[in-house]
Short mmCIF file of C-alpha atoms in Angstrom, two decimals:
data_model
loop_
_atom_site.label_atom_id
_atom_site.label_comp_id
_atom_site.label_asym_id
_atom_site.label_seq_id
_atom_site.Cartn_x
_atom_site.Cartn_y
_atom_site.Cartn_z
CA MET Z 170 90.07 124.62 94.66
CA ALA Z 171 91.83 121.68 96.45
CA ASP Z 172 95.51 121.07 95.80
CA ILE Z 173 95.36 118.90 92.64
CA LEU Z 174 98.21 116.52 93.62
CA PHE Z 175 97.28 115.92 97.14
CA ASP Z 176 93.59 116.29 97.18
CA GLY Z 177 92.34 116.32 93.46
CA LEU Z 178 94.04 113.43 91.99
CA PRO Z 179 93.23 110.93 95.04
CA VAL Z 180 89.54 111.76 94.45
CA LEU Z 181 89.84 110.70 90.76
CA ASP Z 182 91.91 107.59 91.66
CA LEU Z 183 89.28 106.51 94.26
CA LEU Z 184 86.32 107.17 91.71
CA GLU Z 185 88.33 104.92 89.26
CA ILE Z 186 88.65 102.14 91.91
CA THR Z 187 85.43 102.51 93.61
CA PRO Z 188 83.13 104.28 91.05
CA SER Z 189 80.75 105.90 93.54
CA THR Z 190 80.94 109.51 94.78
CA SER Z 191 79.38 108.50 97.96
CA VAL Z 192 82.02 105.78 98.64
CA VAL Z 193 84.78 108.25 97.97
CA ALA Z 194 83.02 110.72 100.07
CA GLN Z 195 83.05 108.26 103.11
CA LEU Z 196 86.67 107.33 102.32
CA THR Z 197 87.79 110.90 102.36
CA GLN Z 198 85.45 112.20 104.93
CA ARG Z 199 83.92 114.73 102.63
CA ASP Z 200 80.24 115.17 101.59
CA GLN Z 201 79.34 113.81 98.15
CA SER Z 202 78.90 117.18 96.48
CA SER Z 203 82.33 118.15 97.43
CA ILE Z 204 83.56 115.02 95.79
CA SER Z 205 81.61 115.63 92.52
CA ARG Z 206 82.98 119.37 92.72
CA ILE Z 207 86.67 118.35 93.19
CA TYR Z 208 86.66 115.78 90.27
CA ARG Z 209 85.02 118.08 87.96
CA GLN Z 210 87.22 121.02 88.78
CA VAL Z 211 90.25 118.98 88.47
CA SER Z 212 89.08 117.67 85.10
CA ARG Z 213 88.31 121.10 83.84
CA ARG Z 214 91.63 122.55 84.98
CA LEU Z 215 93.68 119.82 83.37
CA GLY Z 216 91.68 119.12 80.34
CA LEU Z 217 91.17 115.42 81.30
CA GLU Z 218 87.48 115.08 80.35
CA PHE Z 219 87.11 112.83 83.52
CA ARG Z 220 83.60 111.51 83.83
CA LYS Z 221 81.50 108.40 84.32
CA HIS Z 222 81.07 106.28 81.42
CA THR Z 223 78.31 104.19 80.01
CA ASP Z 224 80.06 101.16 81.55
CA GLY Z 225 79.58 102.66 85.04
CA ARG Z 226 83.37 103.59 85.41
CA TYR Z 227 85.01 106.84 85.72
CA ARG Z 228 87.98 107.62 83.61
CA ALA Z 229 89.65 110.52 81.98
CA SER Z 230 89.50 110.42 77.93
CA ALA Z 231 91.91 113.10 77.24
CA ASN Z 232 95.25 114.54 78.27
CA GLN Z 233 96.65 111.08 79.33
CA VAL Z 234 100.29 112.10 79.21
CA LEU Z 235 99.61 114.67 82.01
CA LEU Z 236 97.56 112.24 84.05
CA GLU Z 237 100.35 109.70 83.72
CA GLY Z 238 102.90 111.95 85.11
CA LEU Z 239 100.68 113.18 88.02
CA ARG Z 240 100.13 109.53 88.90
CA ARG Z 241 103.69 108.72 88.94
CA SER Z 242 104.36 111.68 91.24
CA SER Z 243 101.47 110.73 93.41
CA GLN Z 244 102.43 107.13 93.67
CA TRP Z 245 105.95 108.19 94.63
CA LEU Z 246 104.51 110.44 97.47
CA ARG Z 247 102.19 107.66 98.69
CA LEU Z 248 105.24 105.20 99.04
CA GLN Z 249 107.59 107.76 100.45
CA ALA Z 250 105.34 109.30 102.97
CA SER Z 251 105.78 108.68 106.65
CA PRO Z 252 103.90 106.71 107.41
CA ALA Z 253 103.66 105.26 103.79
CA GLU Z 254 100.25 104.84 102.17
CA PRO Z 255 100.37 102.14 99.72
CA ARG Z 256 97.13 101.80 97.89
CA TRP Z 257 96.10 97.99 97.63
CA LEU Z 258 93.14 95.66 97.63
CA ALA Z 259 92.72 92.01 97.84
CA CYS Z 260 89.84 90.28 96.00
CA GLY Z 261 87.91 86.91 96.21
CA HIS Z 262 89.26 84.31 98.32
CA ALA Z 263 92.32 86.54 98.80
CA GLY Z 264 89.99 89.06 100.21
CA GLN Z 265 88.91 86.86 102.97
CA VAL Z 266 92.28 85.58 103.72
CA HIS Z 267 93.80 89.00 104.18
CA ALA Z 268 90.76 90.54 105.93
CA ALA Z 269 92.91 91.40 108.86
CA LEU Z 270 95.39 93.36 106.83
CA GLN Z 271 92.69 95.07 104.53
CA PRO Z 272 93.42 98.79 103.86
CA THR Z 273 90.93 101.43 104.67
CA LEU Z 274 89.99 101.51 101.11
CA VAL Z 275 86.59 100.04 100.74
CA GLN Z 276 86.98 96.98 98.58
CA HIS Z 277 85.44 97.35 95.27
CA CYS Z 278 86.82 94.51 93.12
CA SER Z 279 85.96 94.55 89.39
CA HIS Z 280 87.27 92.17 86.90
CA PRO Z 281 90.86 91.32 87.02
CA HIS Z 282 91.58 93.19 83.92
CA GLN Z 283 90.42 96.27 85.27
CA ILE Z 284 92.33 96.03 88.39
CA GLU Z 285 95.40 95.07 86.26
CA ALA Z 286 94.85 98.36 84.29
CA LEU Z 287 94.69 100.18 87.53
CA LEU Z 288 97.96 98.74 88.64
CA LEU Z 289 99.62 99.71 85.29
CA GLU Z 290 98.24 103.35 85.46
CA ARG Z 291 99.54 103.56 89.13
CA VAL Z 292 96.22 104.23 90.64
CA LEU Z 293 96.85 100.98 92.57
CA ASP Z 294 100.20 99.92 93.87
CA LEU Z 295 99.50 96.11 94.60
CA ALA Z 296 96.63 93.72 94.42
CA VAL Z 297 96.01 90.21 95.68
CA LEU Z 298 93.71 88.49 93.18
CA SER Z 299 92.11 85.07 93.39
CA LEU Z 300 92.58 83.82 89.73
CA PRO Z 301 91.82 80.29 88.16
CA GLU Z 302 94.87 78.08 88.08
CA ALA Z 303 94.83 77.95 84.28
CA VAL Z 304 95.37 81.67 83.99
CA GLY Z 305 99.19 81.87 83.60
CA PRO Z 306 101.66 84.65 84.57
CA HIS Z 307 101.73 87.90 82.66
CA SER Z 308 104.19 87.60 79.70
CA SER Z 309 104.37 91.47 79.05
CA GLY Z 310 106.90 92.12 81.86
CA GLU Z 311 105.15 95.12 83.06
CA LEU Z 312 103.38 93.27 85.87
CA VAL Z 313 104.93 90.62 88.13
CA GLU Z 314 102.92 87.85 90.02
CA ILE Z 315 103.86 86.20 93.17
CA PRO Z 316 101.68 83.11 93.73
CA LEU Z 317 100.68 82.76 97.39
CA VAL Z 318 97.99 80.00 97.96
CA ARG Z 319 96.44 77.20 95.97
CA HIS Z 320 92.73 76.56 96.84
CA ALA Z 321 89.77 74.96 95.31
CA GLY Z 322 88.79 78.13 93.50
CA GLY Z 323 92.29 78.82 91.98
CA VAL Z 324 95.60 80.47 93.16
CA ASP Z 325 95.80 83.79 95.02
CA ARG Z 326 98.49 85.84 93.50
CA ILE Z 327 100.06 89.23 94.48
CA VAL Z 328 100.05 91.34 91.22
CA MET Z 329 102.10 94.59 90.93
CA ARG Z 330 104.14 96.60 88.41
CA GLY Z 331 107.70 95.22 88.06
CA ASP Z 332 109.48 98.46 88.50
CA LEU Z 333 108.06 98.51 92.08
CA ARG Z 334 109.15 95.03 93.08
CA ASP Z 335 112.18 96.48 95.13
CA GLN Z 336 110.30 99.25 96.55
CA PRO Z 337 110.68 98.83 100.54
CA VAL Z 338 107.16 99.73 101.49
CA LEU Z 339 105.67 97.17 99.32
CA GLN Z 340 108.26 94.53 100.06
CA ALA Z 341 107.03 94.92 103.78
CA LEU Z 342 103.36 94.62 102.61
CA ILE Z 343 104.26 91.55 100.65
CA ALA Z 344 105.97 90.11 103.69
CA ALA Z 345 102.88 90.87 105.86
CA LEU Z 346 100.65 89.14 103.12
CA GLU Z 347 102.81 86.15 103.19
CA ARG Z 348 102.65 85.79 106.94
CA GLN Z 349 98.79 86.24 106.88
CA ALA Z 350 98.62 83.58 104.06
CA GLN Z 351 100.69 81.09 106.12
CA GLU Z 352 98.59 81.78 109.28
CA HIS Z 353 95.57 80.86 106.94
CA LEU Z 354 97.07 77.75 105.92
CA ARG Z 355 97.58 76.54 109.33
CA GLN Z 356 93.72 76.55 109.48
CA HIS Z 357 93.23 75.35 106.16
CA PRO Z 358 95.67 72.57 105.56
CA GLU Z 359 93.92 71.45 102.57
CA GLN Z 360 95.23 74.49 100.78
CA ASP Z 361 98.78 74.72 99.35
CA TRP Z 362 101.34 77.40 100.19
CA LEU Z 363 103.04 78.53 96.81
CA GLY Z 364 105.29 81.44 98.06
#
């Protein structure tokens, strides 16, 4: 059995982001049957009842408190590693703007509410979302938004947990995203800088 924190949990997380064992196999450089075996073993050992649901998404339906603690530890390890390994994605217009910075994570952008849930659950560390301008900032305080660019389709916003805002690795990533957005605006002066 693979180490739960370093091998098993990343497989579960990647399945929640990209609900495909073949994509996760490609990302982790394992075969698809290994991915299926790992997630089933981790689920069984931790009592998570992690499986693919009728909506096509993988998620755990039991032992959420344990999973939350493991994800907090996993996120801390990702962000403190040398080199750090922040897990992020950019969707829609933002995905095109930040193509040069895209992480190795194959982009699987689902509905913004799903991405926000993955941020809250610490599966993702940061997301850059293209949202309609009418969609206002979060009022819950758990997530913070940093507007970047206004374009014909809406506004590109960095979204992350508020408790990670001062994390140096994420601050460096935000600065790189802002630089990339400013470079994009030099080529597209019809769009507006909001940062």
